[in-house]
PDB file of C-alpha atoms in Angstrom:
ATOM      1  CA  MET A 124    -124.455   5.526   8.375  1.00  0.00           C
ATOM      2  CA  SER A 125    -121.701   3.939   9.324  1.00  0.00           C
ATOM      3  CA  GLU A 126    -118.781   1.886   7.369  1.00  0.00           C
ATOM      4  CA  LEU A 127    -116.454  -1.077   7.822  1.00  0.00           C
ATOM      5  CA  ILE A 128    -112.819  -0.122   5.922  1.00  0.00           C
ATOM      6  CA  ARG A 129    -110.117  -2.265   4.788  1.00  0.00           C
ATOM      7  CA  ILE A 130    -106.636  -0.608   4.855  1.00  0.00           C
ATOM      8  CA  TYR A 131    -103.649  -2.578   4.923  1.00  0.00           C
ATOM      9  CA  GLU A 132    -100.704  -1.545   7.137  1.00  0.00           C
ATOM     10  CA  GLU A 133     -98.126  -2.618   5.245  1.00  0.00           C
ATOM     11  CA  ASN A 134     -98.952  -0.007   2.387  1.00  0.00           C
ATOM     12  CA  PRO A 135    -102.066   2.298   3.434  1.00  0.00           C
ATOM     13  CA  ASN A 136    -104.283   2.877   0.582  1.00  0.00           C
ATOM     14  CA  PRO A 137    -104.267   7.032   0.843  1.00  0.00           C
ATOM     15  CA  LYS A 138    -107.199   7.048  -1.363  1.00  0.00           C
ATOM     16  CA  GLU A 139    -108.592   4.967   2.070  1.00  0.00           C
ATOM     17  CA  ILE A 140    -106.687   6.983   4.213  1.00  0.00           C
ATOM     18  CA  ASN A 141    -107.792  10.641   2.624  1.00  0.00           C
ATOM     19  CA  LYS A 142    -111.863   9.612   3.170  1.00  0.00           C
ATOM     20  CA  VAL A 143    -111.416   8.600   6.897  1.00  0.00           C
ATOM     21  CA  VAL A 144    -109.678  11.803   7.394  1.00  0.00           C
ATOM     22  CA  GLN A 145    -112.368  14.064   5.609  1.00  0.00           C
ATOM     23  CA  VAL A 146    -115.065  12.167   8.262  1.00  0.00           C
ATOM     24  CA  LEU A 147    -112.490  13.295  10.879  1.00  0.00           C
ATOM     25  CA  ARG A 148    -112.046  17.061   9.614  1.00  0.00           C
ATOM     26  CA  LYS A 149    -116.244  17.122   9.363  1.00  0.00           C
ATOM     27  CA  GLY A 150    -116.190  16.048  13.433  1.00  0.00           C
ATOM     28  CA  GLY A 151    -116.334  12.138  12.758  1.00  0.00           C
ATOM     29  CA  LEU A 152    -115.798   9.582  15.057  1.00  0.00           C
ATOM     30  CA  VAL A 153    -113.114   6.759  14.252  1.00  0.00           C
ATOM     31  CA  ILE A 154    -111.633   3.446  15.268  1.00  0.00           C
ATOM     32  CA  TYR A 155    -108.786   2.667  14.194  1.00  0.00           C
ATOM     33  CA  PRO A 156    -105.917   0.187  14.716  1.00  0.00           C
ATOM     34  CA  THR A 157    -102.823   1.071  16.697  1.00  0.00           C
ATOM     35  CA  ASP A 158     -99.904  -1.206  17.740  1.00  0.00           C
ATOM     36  CA  THR A 159    -101.804  -2.362  20.779  1.00  0.00           C
ATOM     37  CA  VAL A 160    -106.045  -2.240  20.875  1.00  0.00           C
ATOM     38  CA  TYR A 161    -108.145  -0.728  18.967  1.00  0.00           C
ATOM     39  CA  GLY A 162    -108.676   2.971  19.191  1.00  0.00           C
ATOM     40  CA  LEU A 163    -112.021   5.739  19.292  1.00  0.00           C
ATOM     41  CA  GLY A 164    -110.274   8.814  18.190  1.00  0.00           C
ATOM     42  CA  CYS A 165    -111.893  12.098  16.486  1.00  0.00           C
ATOM     43  CA  ASP A 166    -109.771  15.745  15.655  1.00  0.00           C
ATOM     44  CA  ILE A 167    -108.414  17.205  18.909  1.00  0.00           C
ATOM     45  CA  THR A 168    -109.705  20.406  17.582  1.00  0.00           C
ATOM     46  CA  ASN A 169    -112.864  19.474  17.224  1.00  0.00           C
ATOM     47  CA  SER A 170    -115.213  20.366  20.187  1.00  0.00           C
ATOM     48  CA  ARG A 171    -118.280  18.657  18.578  1.00  0.00           C
ATOM     49  CA  ALA A 172    -116.944  15.265  18.298  1.00  0.00           C
ATOM     50  CA  LEU A 173    -114.570  15.427  22.046  1.00  0.00           C
ATOM     51  CA  GLU A 174    -118.312  16.157  23.627  1.00  0.00           C
ATOM     52  CA  LYS A 175    -119.564  13.278  21.355  1.00  0.00           C
ATOM     53  CA  ILE A 176    -116.842  10.873  22.583  1.00  0.00           C
ATOM     54  CA  ALA A 177    -117.339  11.895  26.091  1.00  0.00           C
ATOM     55  CA  ARG A 178    -121.403  11.196  25.773  1.00  0.00           C
ATOM     56  CA  ILE A 179    -119.763   7.529  24.748  1.00  0.00           C
ATOM     57  CA  LYS A 180    -117.956   7.068  27.139  1.00  0.00           C
ATOM     58  CA  GLY A 181    -120.398   8.452  30.099  1.00  0.00           C
ATOM     59  CA  ILE A 182    -117.849  11.236  31.293  1.00  0.00           C
ATOM     60  CA  LYS A 183    -117.706  14.688  31.464  1.00  0.00           C
ATOM     61  CA  LEU A 184    -114.865  16.205  28.472  1.00  0.00           C
ATOM     62  CA  ALA A 185    -113.058  18.345  31.321  1.00  0.00           C
ATOM     63  CA  LYS A 186    -112.460  14.827  33.425  1.00  0.00           C
ATOM     64  CA  ALA A 187    -111.411  13.256  30.232  1.00  0.00           C
ATOM     65  CA  ASN A 188    -108.086  11.998  30.247  1.00  0.00           C
ATOM     66  CA  TRP A 189    -107.534  10.683  26.312  1.00  0.00           C
ATOM     67  CA  SER A 190    -104.107  10.506  25.135  1.00  0.00           C
ATOM     68  CA  PHE A 191    -103.165  12.649  21.403  1.00  0.00           C
ATOM     69  CA  ILE A 192    -102.039  10.150  19.030  1.00  0.00           C
ATOM     70  CA  CYS A 193     -98.738  11.671  17.353  1.00  0.00           C
ATOM     71  CA  ALA A 194     -97.299  10.847  13.693  1.00  0.00           C
ATOM     72  CA  ASP A 195     -93.449  11.230  15.418  1.00  0.00           C
ATOM     73  CA  LEU A 196     -92.222  13.572  18.108  1.00  0.00           C
ATOM     74  CA  SER A 197     -92.004  16.814  15.560  1.00  0.00           C
ATOM     75  CA  ASN A 198     -95.033  18.106  17.245  1.00  0.00           C
ATOM     76  CA  LEU A 199     -94.057  17.671  20.650  1.00  0.00           C
ATOM     77  CA  SER A 200     -93.098  21.492  21.495  1.00  0.00           C
ATOM     78  CA  ASP A 201     -96.849  22.294  20.462  1.00  0.00           C
ATOM     79  CA  TYR A 202     -98.398  20.270  23.350  1.00  0.00           C
ATOM     80  CA  VAL A 203     -95.746  19.755  25.778  1.00  0.00           C
ATOM     81  CA  ARG A 204     -93.708  22.211  27.802  1.00  0.00           C
ATOM     82  CA  GLN A 205     -89.923  21.891  27.480  1.00  0.00           C
ATOM     83  CA  ILE A 206     -88.651  18.801  28.865  1.00  0.00           C
ATOM     84  CA  ASP A 207     -85.569  18.091  29.863  1.00  0.00           C
ATOM     85  CA  THR A 208     -82.672  15.767  27.595  1.00  0.00           C
ATOM     86  CA  ALA A 209     -83.226  12.466  30.290  1.00  0.00           C
ATOM     87  CA  THR A 210     -86.983  12.847  29.703  1.00  0.00           C
ATOM     88  CA  PHE A 211     -86.497  13.269  25.587  1.00  0.00           C
ATOM     89  CA  LYS A 212     -83.881  10.967  25.362  1.00  0.00           C
ATOM     90  CA  ILE A 213     -86.658   7.978  27.175  1.00  0.00           C
ATOM     91  CA  LEU A 214     -89.039   9.200  24.440  1.00  0.00           C
ATOM     92  CA  LYS A 215     -86.290   8.515  21.281  1.00  0.00           C
ATOM     93  CA  ARG A 216     -85.897   5.366  22.760  1.00  0.00           C
ATOM     94  CA  ALA A 217     -89.555   4.719  23.053  1.00  0.00           C
ATOM     95  CA  LEU A 218     -91.138   6.135  20.361  1.00  0.00           C
ATOM     96  CA  PRO A 219     -92.596   4.598  18.297  1.00  0.00           C
ATOM     97  CA  GLY A 220     -93.779   1.880  20.538  1.00  0.00           C
ATOM     98  CA  PRO A 221     -96.590   0.579  22.474  1.00  0.00           C
ATOM     99  CA  TYR A 222     -96.332   3.721  25.047  1.00  0.00           C
ATOM    100  CA  THR A 223     -98.453   6.217  26.413  1.00  0.00           C
ATOM    101  CA  PHE A 224     -96.126   9.280  28.304  1.00  0.00           C
ATOM    102  CA  ILE A 225     -97.591  11.664  30.414  1.00  0.00           C
ATOM    103  CA  LEU A 226     -96.088  15.144  30.152  1.00  0.00           C
ATOM    104  CA  PRO A 227     -96.547  18.995  31.378  1.00  0.00           C
ATOM    105  CA  GLY A 228     -98.798  20.549  28.907  1.00  0.00           C
ATOM    106  CA  ASN A 229     -98.347  24.027  27.396  1.00  0.00           C
ATOM    107  CA  ASN A 230    -100.365  27.198  26.628  1.00  0.00           C
ATOM    108  CA  ASN A 231    -101.245  26.147  23.199  1.00  0.00           C
ATOM    109  CA  LEU A 232    -103.223  23.025  24.122  1.00  0.00           C
ATOM    110  CA  PRO A 233    -106.595  22.642  22.013  1.00  0.00           C
ATOM    111  CA  LYS A 234    -109.265  24.749  23.778  1.00  0.00           C
ATOM    112  CA  ASP A 235    -111.260  21.863  25.246  1.00  0.00           C
ATOM    113  CA  PHE A 236    -107.785  20.766  27.115  1.00  0.00           C
ATOM    114  CA  LYS A 237    -106.870  24.403  28.234  1.00  0.00           C
ATOM    115  CA  LYS A 238    -107.202  23.842  31.777  1.00  0.00           C
ATOM    116  CA  LYS A 239    -104.953  20.182  31.517  1.00  0.00           C
ATOM    117  CA  LYS A 240    -102.073  20.333  33.116  1.00  0.00           C
ATOM    118  CA  THR A 241    -100.672  17.470  31.883  1.00  0.00           C
ATOM    119  CA  VAL A 242    -101.122  15.693  28.540  1.00  0.00           C
ATOM    120  CA  GLY A 243    -100.411  11.621  27.159  1.00  0.00           C
ATOM    121  CA  ILE A 244     -98.490  11.677  23.766  1.00  0.00           C
ATOM    122  CA  ARG A 245     -98.956   8.258  22.549  1.00  0.00           C
ATOM    123  CA  VAL A 246     -96.931   7.704  19.110  1.00  0.00           C
ATOM    124  CA  PRO A 247     -97.813   4.083  18.124  1.00  0.00           C
ATOM    125  CA  ASP A 248     -95.727   1.869  15.795  1.00  0.00           C
ATOM    126  CA  ASN A 249     -98.977   1.293  13.352  1.00  0.00           C
ATOM    127  CA  ALA A 250     -98.459   3.024   9.510  1.00  0.00           C
ATOM    128  CA  ILE A 251    -102.253   3.455   9.559  1.00  0.00           C
ATOM    129  CA  ALA A 252    -102.768   5.569  12.746  1.00  0.00           C
ATOM    130  CA  LYS A 253     -99.308   7.590  11.308  1.00  0.00           C
ATOM    131  CA  ALA A 254    -100.788   8.137   8.091  1.00  0.00           C
ATOM    132  CA  LEU A 255    -104.172   9.645   9.754  1.00  0.00           C
ATOM    133  CA  VAL A 256    -102.430  12.217  11.434  1.00  0.00           C
ATOM    134  CA  GLU A 257    -100.083  13.404   8.624  1.00  0.00           C
ATOM    135  CA  GLY A 258    -103.434  13.761   6.792  1.00  0.00           C
ATOM    136  CA  LEU A 259    -105.480  15.297   9.173  1.00  0.00           C
ATOM    137  CA  GLY A 260    -101.936  17.529  10.221  1.00  0.00           C
ATOM    138  CA  ASN A 261    -102.369  17.360  13.638  1.00  0.00           C
ATOM    139  CA  PRO A 262    -102.952  14.583  16.512  1.00  0.00           C
ATOM    140  CA  ILE A 263    -105.917  12.335  16.991  1.00  0.00           C
ATOM    141  CA  VAL A 264    -107.416  11.798  20.447  1.00  0.00           C
ATOM    142  CA  SER A 265    -107.673   8.435  21.395  1.00  0.00           C
ATOM    143  CA  THR A 266    -109.365   6.442  24.113  1.00  0.00           C
ATOM    144  CA  SER A 267    -109.386   2.737  23.807  1.00  0.00           C
ATOM    145  CA  ILE A 268    -112.701   0.443  23.696  1.00  0.00           C
ATOM    146  CA  ARG A 269    -112.971  -1.940  26.070  1.00  0.00           C
ATOM    147  CA  ASP A 270    -115.069  -4.491  25.938  1.00  0.00           C
ATOM    148  CA  GLU A 271    -117.718  -4.995  29.071  1.00  0.00           C
ATOM    149  CA  ASP A 272    -116.801  -8.952  28.901  1.00  0.00           C
ATOM    150  CA  GLU A 273    -113.616  -8.472  31.775  1.00  0.00           C
ATOM    151  CA  LEU A 274    -112.593 -12.115  30.156  1.00  0.00           C
ATOM    152  CA  LEU A 275    -112.285 -10.448  26.758  1.00  0.00           C
ATOM    153  CA  GLU A 276    -110.986  -7.188  28.167  1.00  0.00           C
ATOM    154  CA  TYR A 277    -110.563  -5.728  24.341  1.00  0.00           C
ATOM    155  CA  THR A 278    -112.006  -6.889  21.375  1.00  0.00           C
ATOM    156  CA  THR A 279    -109.617  -7.685  18.586  1.00  0.00           C
ATOM    157  CA  ASP A 280    -111.608  -8.719  15.787  1.00  0.00           C
ATOM    158  CA  PRO A 281    -112.478  -5.543  13.380  1.00  0.00           C
ATOM    159  CA  GLU A 282    -115.556  -6.950  12.018  1.00  0.00           C
ATOM    160  CA  LEU A 283    -117.173  -8.038  16.260  1.00  0.00           C
ATOM    161  CA  ILE A 284    -116.016  -3.839  16.969  1.00  0.00           C
ATOM    162  CA  TYR A 285    -118.296  -2.667  13.868  1.00  0.00           C
ATOM    163  CA  GLU A 286    -120.973  -4.909  14.772  1.00  0.00           C
ATOM    164  CA  LYS A 287    -121.035  -3.928  18.140  1.00  0.00           C
ATOM    165  CA  TRP A 288    -120.204   0.109  17.266  1.00  0.00           C
ATOM    166  CA  GLN A 289    -121.537   1.037  14.481  1.00  0.00           C
ATOM    167  CA  ASN A 290    -124.670   2.849  15.598  1.00  0.00           C
ATOM    168  CA  LEU A 291    -122.299   4.983  17.560  1.00  0.00           C
ATOM    169  CA  ILE A 292    -119.491   6.371  14.930  1.00  0.00           C
ATOM    170  CA  ASP A 293    -118.785   6.660  11.251  1.00  0.00           C
ATOM    171  CA  ILE A 294    -116.129   4.462  10.414  1.00  0.00           C
ATOM    172  CA  VAL A 295    -114.054   1.557  11.722  1.00  0.00           C
ATOM    173  CA  ILE A 296    -110.522   1.080   9.991  1.00  0.00           C
ATOM    174  CA  ASP A 297    -110.240  -2.767   9.519  1.00  0.00           C
ATOM    175  CA  GLY A 298    -106.363  -2.914   9.882  1.00  0.00           C
ATOM    176  CA  GLY A 299    -106.370  -6.590  10.696  1.00  0.00           C
ATOM    177  CA  TYR A 300    -106.514  -8.223  14.559  1.00  0.00           C
ATOM    178  CA  GLY A 301    -105.700  -5.706  16.979  1.00  0.00           C
ATOM    179  CA  ASP A 302    -103.775  -6.787  20.238  1.00  0.00           C
ATOM    180  CA  ASN A 303    -105.625  -7.505  24.168  1.00  0.00           C
ATOM    181  CA  MET A 304    -102.828  -5.776  25.640  1.00  0.00           C
ATOM    182  CA  ALA A 305    -103.303  -1.667  26.231  1.00  0.00           C
ATOM    183  CA  SER A 306    -100.275   0.696  26.152  1.00  0.00           C
ATOM    184  CA  THR A 307     -97.924   1.022  28.908  1.00  0.00           C
ATOM    185  CA  VAL A 308     -99.136   4.153  30.757  1.00  0.00           C
ATOM    186  CA  ILE A 309     -95.609   6.474  32.526  1.00  0.00           C
ATOM    187  CA  ASP A 310     -95.679   9.718  33.905  1.00  0.00           C
ATOM    188  CA  LEU A 311     -92.872  11.786  32.900  1.00  0.00           C
ATOM    189  CA  SER A 312     -94.258  15.182  34.011  1.00  0.00           C
ATOM    190  CA  GLU A 313     -92.544  15.285  37.316  1.00  0.00           C
ATOM    191  CA  GLY A 314     -88.997  14.321  35.840  1.00  0.00           C
ATOM    192  CA  GLU A 315     -88.884  10.736  37.851  1.00  0.00           C
ATOM    193  CA  PRO A 316     -90.894   8.254  35.804  1.00  0.00           C
ATOM    194  CA  GLU A 317     -93.509   6.874  37.202  1.00  0.00           C
ATOM    195  CA  ILE A 318     -95.488   3.555  36.309  1.00  0.00           C
ATOM    196  CA  ILE A 319     -99.084   4.605  35.735  1.00  0.00           C
ATOM    197  CA  ARG A 320    -100.193   1.216  34.081  1.00  0.00           C
ATOM    198  CA  GLU A 321     -97.811  -1.755  33.095  1.00  0.00           C
ATOM    199  CA  GLY A 322     -99.110  -2.932  29.128  1.00  0.00           C
ATOM    200  CA  LYS A 323     -97.446  -4.032  26.009  1.00  0.00           C
ATOM    201  CA  GLY A 324     -94.325  -1.733  26.454  1.00  0.00           C
ATOM    202  CA  ASP A 325     -91.407  -2.741  27.951  1.00  0.00           C
ATOM    203  CA  LEU A 326     -89.927  -1.182  30.951  1.00  0.00           C
ATOM    204  CA  ASN A 327     -86.302  -1.981  30.084  1.00  0.00           C
ATOM    205  CA  ILE A 328     -86.496   1.161  28.054  1.00  0.00           C
ATOM    206  CA  PHE A 329     -84.825   2.640  31.772  1.00  0.00           C
ATOM    207  CA  SER A 330     -82.413   0.320  31.767  1.00  0.00           C
TER     208      SER A 330
END
């Protein structure tokens, strides 16, 4: 039976965070708040959980382009090839924040991502997401939960999200109303920044 858990971003309750972390460790799926839209995520090292998300999204796992939610930039070298100073300065300026950066992946990517040449890195400015990643000890894979209603695009009310997703996932974290604008996606894998999707993140980080 899935659960709706209220966690306050101003002061995430360690006991509640730990409860969600244990679910992630066992291969559970969690919907959680970020600094943009609510995300659907699991442990990046758990193949069974990754397959479940791929099935829900109706895609093959090998074709999935999901981002890694990180607590900060300290884990970058775990998954990303060495980047130049200019690229690192952009990341430092923008993160934590509402951006997803596509960077060149290295040979240490978890087994289900081994064939990927690039990886999407996200460091949301959200205490709940950060606490989950720190508790788990490695990033969470993340994909947005788009709404079929094209006028809405993203559901912002956690109770409505729970109503819709409760039979597919293990926990929905109610961290208050979400945003309805996704992150700005920027490809830095080839050096020169390429804007893939304009979203909540301001493009002034380049000026």
